[in-house]
Short mmCIF file of C-alpha atoms in Angstrom, two decimals:
data_model
loop_
_atom_site.label_atom_id
_atom_site.label_comp_id
_atom_site.label_asym_id
_atom_site.label_seq_id
_atom_site.Cartn_x
_atom_site.Cartn_y
_atom_site.Cartn_z
CA MET M 1039 -22.36 -35.81 56.82
CA ALA M 1040 -22.55 -39.30 55.37
CA VAL M 1041 -18.90 -39.27 54.29
CA HIS M 1042 -17.83 -38.94 57.91
CA GLY M 1043 -17.04 -41.87 60.05
CA GLY M 1044 -18.22 -43.13 63.48
CA ASP M 1045 -16.36 -40.59 65.43
CA TYR M 1046 -18.10 -37.75 63.66
CA LEU M 1047 -21.54 -39.23 63.90
CA ARG M 1048 -20.96 -39.86 67.57
CA ARG M 1049 -21.19 -36.16 68.07
CA PHE M 1050 -24.93 -36.19 67.02
CA VAL M 1051 -25.64 -39.09 69.41
CA ALA M 1052 -23.90 -37.32 72.29
CA GLU M 1053 -25.87 -34.22 71.56
CA THR M 1054 -29.21 -36.01 71.61
CA GLU M 1055 -28.12 -38.02 74.64
CA TRP M 1056 -27.57 -34.68 76.48
CA TYR M 1057 -30.97 -33.46 75.35
CA ASN M 1058 -32.47 -36.70 76.72
CA GLU M 1059 -30.61 -36.33 80.06
CA VAL M 1060 -31.70 -32.82 80.63
CA VAL M 1061 -35.41 -33.32 79.78
CA LEU M 1062 -36.06 -36.83 81.11
CA ASN M 1063 -34.06 -36.33 84.23
CA ALA M 1064 -36.31 -33.30 85.01
CA VAL M 1065 -39.59 -34.94 84.38
CA ALA M 1066 -39.35 -38.76 84.84
CA PRO M 1067 -39.05 -40.01 88.45
CA GLY M 1068 -36.22 -42.50 88.94
CA ASP M 1069 -33.74 -43.87 86.53
CA TRP M 1070 -35.95 -46.53 84.80
CA TRP M 1071 -35.82 -44.64 81.45
CA ARG M 1072 -32.05 -44.92 81.32
CA GLY M 1073 -32.30 -48.59 80.33
CA LEU M 1074 -34.51 -47.86 77.35
CA PRO M 1075 -33.06 -47.80 73.77
CA HIS M 1076 -31.73 -44.43 72.72
CA PRO M 1077 -34.47 -43.85 70.09
CA VAL M 1078 -37.20 -44.46 72.66
CA GLN M 1079 -35.61 -42.00 75.07
CA SER M 1080 -35.46 -39.44 72.17
CA TRP M 1081 -39.05 -39.97 71.40
CA MET M 1082 -40.08 -39.55 74.98
CA ARG M 1083 -38.01 -36.32 75.11
CA ASN M 1084 -39.61 -35.08 71.92
CA CYS M 1085 -43.04 -35.75 73.37
CA VAL M 1086 -42.32 -33.75 76.46
CA GLY M 1087 -40.96 -30.91 74.31
CA GLY M 1088 -43.94 -31.08 71.92
CA TYR M 1089 -46.53 -30.95 74.71
CA LEU M 1090 -44.74 -28.13 76.52
CA LEU M 1091 -44.38 -26.08 73.41
CA TYR M 1092 -48.02 -26.65 72.42
CA PHE M 1093 -49.51 -25.82 75.79
CA ILE M 1094 -47.30 -22.93 76.70
CA SER M 1095 -47.57 -21.22 73.38
CA GLY M 1096 -51.35 -21.95 73.13
CA PHE M 1097 -52.19 -20.74 76.64
CA LEU M 1098 -50.03 -17.64 76.43
CA TRP M 1099 -51.51 -16.70 73.03
CA CYS M 1100 -55.11 -17.22 74.34
CA PHE M 1101 -54.40 -15.31 77.52
CA VAL M 1102 -53.16 -12.28 75.58
CA ILE M 1103 -55.81 -12.22 72.80
CA TYR M 1104 -58.93 -13.51 74.62
CA TYR M 1105 -58.36 -12.10 78.19
CA TRP M 1106 -55.67 -9.52 78.67
CA LYS M 1107 -56.33 -7.67 75.42
CA ARG M 1108 -59.91 -8.98 75.18
CA HIS M 1109 -61.68 -7.50 72.00
CA ALA M 1110 -58.47 -5.40 71.11
CA TYR M 1111 -57.50 -7.74 68.19
CA ILE M 1112 -60.61 -9.63 67.16
CA PRO M 1113 -64.32 -8.88 67.56
CA LYS M 1114 -66.32 -10.43 70.31
CA ASP M 1115 -68.25 -12.76 67.97
CA ALA M 1116 -64.97 -14.21 66.69
CA ILE M 1117 -63.79 -15.56 70.10
CA PRO M 1118 -64.09 -19.37 70.20
CA THR M 1119 -65.90 -21.02 73.03
CA ASN M 1120 -64.02 -22.90 75.76
CA GLU M 1121 -65.67 -26.06 74.66
CA ALA M 1122 -64.28 -25.64 71.07
CA MET M 1123 -60.78 -25.08 72.45
CA LYS M 1124 -61.09 -28.20 74.71
CA LYS M 1125 -61.91 -30.36 71.63
CA GLN M 1126 -58.97 -28.90 69.71
CA ILE M 1127 -56.65 -29.72 72.70
CA ALA M 1128 -58.03 -33.20 72.82
CA VAL M 1129 -57.33 -33.79 69.20
CA ALA M 1130 -53.86 -32.40 69.32
CA SER M 1131 -53.03 -34.21 72.57
CA LYS M 1132 -53.94 -37.56 71.09
CA ALA M 1133 -51.91 -36.89 67.99
CA MET M 1134 -48.72 -35.53 69.70
CA PRO M 1135 -47.02 -38.82 70.41
CA PHE M 1136 -47.39 -39.70 66.66
CA TYR M 1137 -46.12 -36.29 65.54
CA CYS M 1138 -43.04 -36.73 67.75
CA ALA M 1139 -42.08 -39.95 66.00
CA LEU M 1140 -41.03 -37.89 62.95
CA PRO M 1141 -38.32 -35.75 64.65
CA THR M 1142 -37.23 -39.04 66.38
CA LEU M 1143 -36.86 -40.70 63.07
CA SER M 1144 -35.00 -37.76 61.56
CA GLU M 1145 -32.56 -37.81 64.56
CA TYR M 1146 -32.00 -41.56 64.05
CA MET M 1147 -31.18 -41.07 60.41
CA ILE M 1148 -28.82 -38.16 61.17
CA GLU M 1149 -27.09 -40.21 63.89
CA SER M 1150 -26.73 -43.14 61.42
CA GLY M 1151 -25.13 -40.95 58.75
CA TRP M 1152 -27.89 -41.27 56.18
CA THR M 1153 -28.38 -37.53 55.70
CA ARG M 1154 -26.29 -34.45 54.82
CA CYS M 1155 -26.52 -32.95 58.23
CA TYR M 1156 -23.46 -31.33 59.72
CA PHE M 1157 -22.68 -30.53 63.36
CA ASN M 1158 -20.98 -27.10 63.48
CA ILE M 1159 -21.64 -24.00 61.40
CA SER M 1160 -17.85 -23.47 61.22
CA GLU M 1161 -17.57 -26.61 59.00
CA MET M 1162 -19.40 -24.76 56.26
CA GLY M 1163 -18.84 -21.09 57.10
CA PHE M 1164 -21.47 -18.68 58.00
CA SER M 1165 -22.26 -17.49 54.44
CA ALA M 1166 -22.75 -21.08 53.26
CA TYR M 1167 -24.84 -21.80 56.34
CA LEU M 1168 -27.17 -18.94 55.45
CA CYS M 1169 -27.38 -19.96 51.76
CA TYR M 1170 -28.17 -23.52 52.53
CA MET M 1171 -30.70 -22.56 55.19
CA ALA M 1172 -32.47 -20.29 52.67
CA MET M 1173 -32.59 -23.23 50.25
CA TYR M 1174 -33.89 -25.45 53.08
CA LEU M 1175 -36.72 -23.06 53.84
CA ILE M 1176 -37.67 -22.67 50.17
CA PHE M 1177 -37.73 -26.49 49.81
CA VAL M 1178 -39.90 -26.82 52.95
CA GLU M 1179 -42.23 -24.01 51.79
CA PHE M 1180 -42.65 -25.73 48.42
CA GLY M 1181 -43.12 -29.15 49.92
CA ILE M 1182 -45.62 -28.07 52.50
CA TYR M 1183 -47.60 -26.15 49.95
CA TRP M 1184 -47.98 -29.10 47.61
CA MET M 1185 -48.54 -31.61 50.39
CA HIS M 1186 -51.27 -29.36 51.82
CA ARG M 1187 -52.82 -28.77 48.43
CA GLU M 1188 -52.88 -32.47 47.61
CA LEU M 1189 -54.61 -33.20 50.98
CA HIS M 1190 -57.35 -31.13 49.62
CA ASP M 1191 -57.30 -32.18 46.00
CA ILE M 1192 -57.14 -35.97 46.60
CA LYS M 1193 -60.60 -36.59 47.94
CA PRO M 1194 -59.89 -39.79 50.07
CA LEU M 1195 -56.92 -37.94 51.72
CA TYR M 1196 -59.21 -35.07 52.52
CA LYS M 1197 -62.06 -37.27 53.75
CA HIS M 1198 -60.05 -39.51 56.00
CA LEU M 1199 -57.19 -37.18 57.12
CA HIS M 1200 -57.39 -33.46 56.55
CA ALA M 1201 -61.17 -33.11 57.24
CA THR M 1202 -60.37 -33.54 60.95
CA HIS M 1203 -58.60 -30.17 60.93
CA HIS M 1204 -61.16 -28.41 58.76
CA ILE M 1205 -64.12 -28.87 61.04
CA TYR M 1206 -62.71 -25.49 62.36
CA ASN M 1207 -64.03 -23.40 59.44
CA LYS M 1208 -65.05 -20.08 60.96
CA GLU M 1209 -63.37 -17.40 62.89
CA ASN M 1210 -65.24 -18.35 66.07
CA THR M 1211 -64.09 -21.97 65.79
CA LEU M 1212 -60.37 -21.23 65.16
CA SER M 1213 -57.97 -20.68 68.02
CA PRO M 1214 -54.30 -21.04 68.69
CA PHE M 1215 -55.01 -24.59 69.96
CA ALA M 1216 -56.38 -25.53 66.46
CA GLY M 1217 -52.78 -25.29 65.09
CA LEU M 1218 -51.93 -28.94 65.85
CA ALA M 1219 -55.48 -30.32 65.84
CA PHE M 1220 -54.87 -32.80 62.97
CA HIS M 1221 -55.24 -36.39 62.24
CA PRO M 1222 -51.77 -37.78 63.25
CA LEU M 1223 -50.92 -38.89 59.73
CA ASP M 1224 -51.92 -35.50 58.33
CA GLY M 1225 -49.61 -33.71 60.67
CA ILE M 1226 -46.80 -36.02 59.85
CA LEU M 1227 -47.25 -35.69 56.10
CA GLN M 1228 -47.21 -31.93 56.24
CA ALA M 1229 -43.98 -31.95 58.25
CA ILE M 1230 -42.17 -34.53 56.01
CA PRO M 1231 -40.52 -31.80 53.87
CA HIS M 1232 -38.34 -30.98 56.88
CA VAL M 1233 -36.97 -34.53 56.84
CA LEU M 1234 -36.70 -34.87 53.01
CA ALA M 1235 -34.59 -31.73 52.90
CA LEU M 1236 -31.90 -33.45 55.04
CA PHE M 1237 -31.15 -35.85 52.24
CA LEU M 1238 -30.76 -33.09 49.59
CA LEU M 1239 -29.20 -30.10 51.42
CA PRO M 1240 -26.39 -29.75 53.92
CA THR M 1241 -28.33 -28.79 57.08
CA HIS M 1242 -27.13 -27.66 60.42
CA PHE M 1243 -28.31 -30.24 62.95
CA ARG M 1244 -29.40 -27.87 65.81
CA THR M 1245 -31.05 -25.48 63.30
CA HIS M 1246 -33.03 -28.36 61.89
CA ILE M 1247 -34.26 -29.46 65.36
CA ALA M 1248 -35.17 -25.90 66.29
CA LEU M 1249 -37.23 -25.38 63.08
CA VAL M 1250 -39.15 -28.56 63.46
CA PHE M 1251 -40.21 -27.61 66.99
CA LEU M 1252 -40.84 -23.99 66.05
CA GLU M 1253 -43.60 -25.32 63.71
CA GLY M 1254 -45.62 -25.62 66.93
CA VAL M 1255 -45.33 -21.93 67.54
CA TRP M 1256 -45.94 -21.06 63.96
CA THR M 1257 -49.05 -23.01 63.67
CA THR M 1258 -50.29 -21.42 66.79
CA ASN M 1259 -49.85 -17.98 65.19
CA ILE M 1260 -51.59 -18.69 61.94
CA HIS M 1261 -54.67 -19.97 63.63
CA ASP M 1262 -55.36 -17.00 65.92
CA CYS M 1263 -57.45 -15.03 63.27
CA ILE M 1264 -55.29 -11.92 63.80
CA HIS M 1265 -54.14 -10.46 60.47
CA GLY M 1266 -50.66 -9.08 61.08
CA LYS M 1267 -50.30 -7.57 57.63
CA VAL M 1268 -46.59 -8.32 57.28
CA TRP M 1269 -46.02 -9.08 53.61
CA PRO M 1270 -45.05 -11.68 52.39
CA VAL M 1271 -45.76 -13.66 55.65
CA MET M 1272 -48.56 -16.16 55.47
CA GLY M 1273 -50.25 -14.86 58.56
CA ALA M 1274 -53.54 -15.73 60.21
CA GLY M 1275 -55.42 -13.36 57.92
CA TYR M 1276 -54.52 -15.47 54.94
CA HIS M 1277 -54.89 -18.82 56.68
CA THR M 1278 -58.31 -17.98 58.11
CA ILE M 1279 -59.45 -17.50 54.43
CA HIS M 1280 -58.08 -21.03 53.78
CA HIS M 1281 -60.29 -22.46 56.47
CA THR M 1282 -63.34 -20.71 55.07
CA THR M 1283 -62.93 -21.23 51.28
CA TYR M 1284 -60.87 -24.48 51.33
CA ARG M 1285 -59.33 -23.51 47.91
CA HIS M 1286 -56.86 -20.78 48.70
CA ASN M 1287 -53.72 -19.88 50.70
CA TYR M 1288 -52.20 -23.33 51.10
CA GLY M 1289 -48.75 -21.85 51.89
CA HIS M 1290 -46.90 -22.13 55.15
CA TYR M 1291 -44.45 -19.32 55.94
CA THR M 1292 -45.15 -16.99 53.03
CA VAL M 1293 -47.63 -16.27 50.28
CA TRP M 1294 -45.13 -16.81 47.50
CA MET M 1295 -46.17 -20.37 46.54
CA ASP M 1296 -49.82 -19.44 46.37
CA TRP M 1297 -48.88 -16.49 44.23
CA MET M 1298 -46.79 -18.60 41.89
CA PHE M 1299 -49.43 -21.33 41.56
CA GLY M 1300 -52.54 -19.13 41.38
CA THR M 1301 -54.15 -19.98 44.73
CA LEU M 1302 -53.54 -16.69 46.54
CA ARG M 1303 -56.47 -14.78 48.00
CA GLU M 1304 -55.82 -11.59 49.83
CA PRO M 1305 -57.61 -11.27 53.21
CA ASP M 1306 -60.17 -8.75 54.16
CA ASP M 1307 -59.39 -6.64 57.15
CA ILE M 1308 -60.51 -8.81 59.99
CA LEU M 1309 -59.26 -6.59 62.63
CA LYS M 1310 -61.74 -4.99 65.07
CA LYS M 1311 -62.67 -1.61 63.78
CA ALA M 1312 -61.93 1.23 66.11
#
């Protein structure tokens, strides 16, 4: 944490240097990248990780629900066209380098000692780790709910940022690839609560990094139009309603914030009838 000196903070730098070595050594030909500043290397590594996560999770999800189990989860007329998915991939691919600037910035702030991040769970104890992680997730849920809601309520923000994502407003235009198809600034704004939490709550470094990148998997899940019916999870059934009404279900992981602030709308059964 910030009260620790350079030797302690060096552990964070050594950790991210190792991440960079593993990823960039595997994908970048030669050693040219080794002479780049550490934050630039970290941004490149985050970009590689972001693209891999997006394409692997997206293609696997699409393979299962649109081909292997075709029509088992969603009706035929709810399957998006290949052209729609290609457009979503193009939007997300252009935005990804900008998205990856945020975790790079958070790593830099952690390495500089500006946050309350700690390196080992043993420093806090497992019970405290779980308590702080629960607080972190609640803070992130609250922050993303209100950021998302304001991106709708503040008309210039909606028009110039969030509308890019809401062109996908029907079941047959939504797909796992729509999960990261945002205007770059929109995607960054909705992820900012992950970074703000670092200044308020003791947060385990590796857990923070994992949660930021698992957002890519989560957004894939909530855009597949399959209602899992696992209360209180904000699954795709709820989020599909958000894309069709624009005024409900702003939450991220759970339905609790929508329930608290009066914007919850329960989904109809969108599963294919037997």
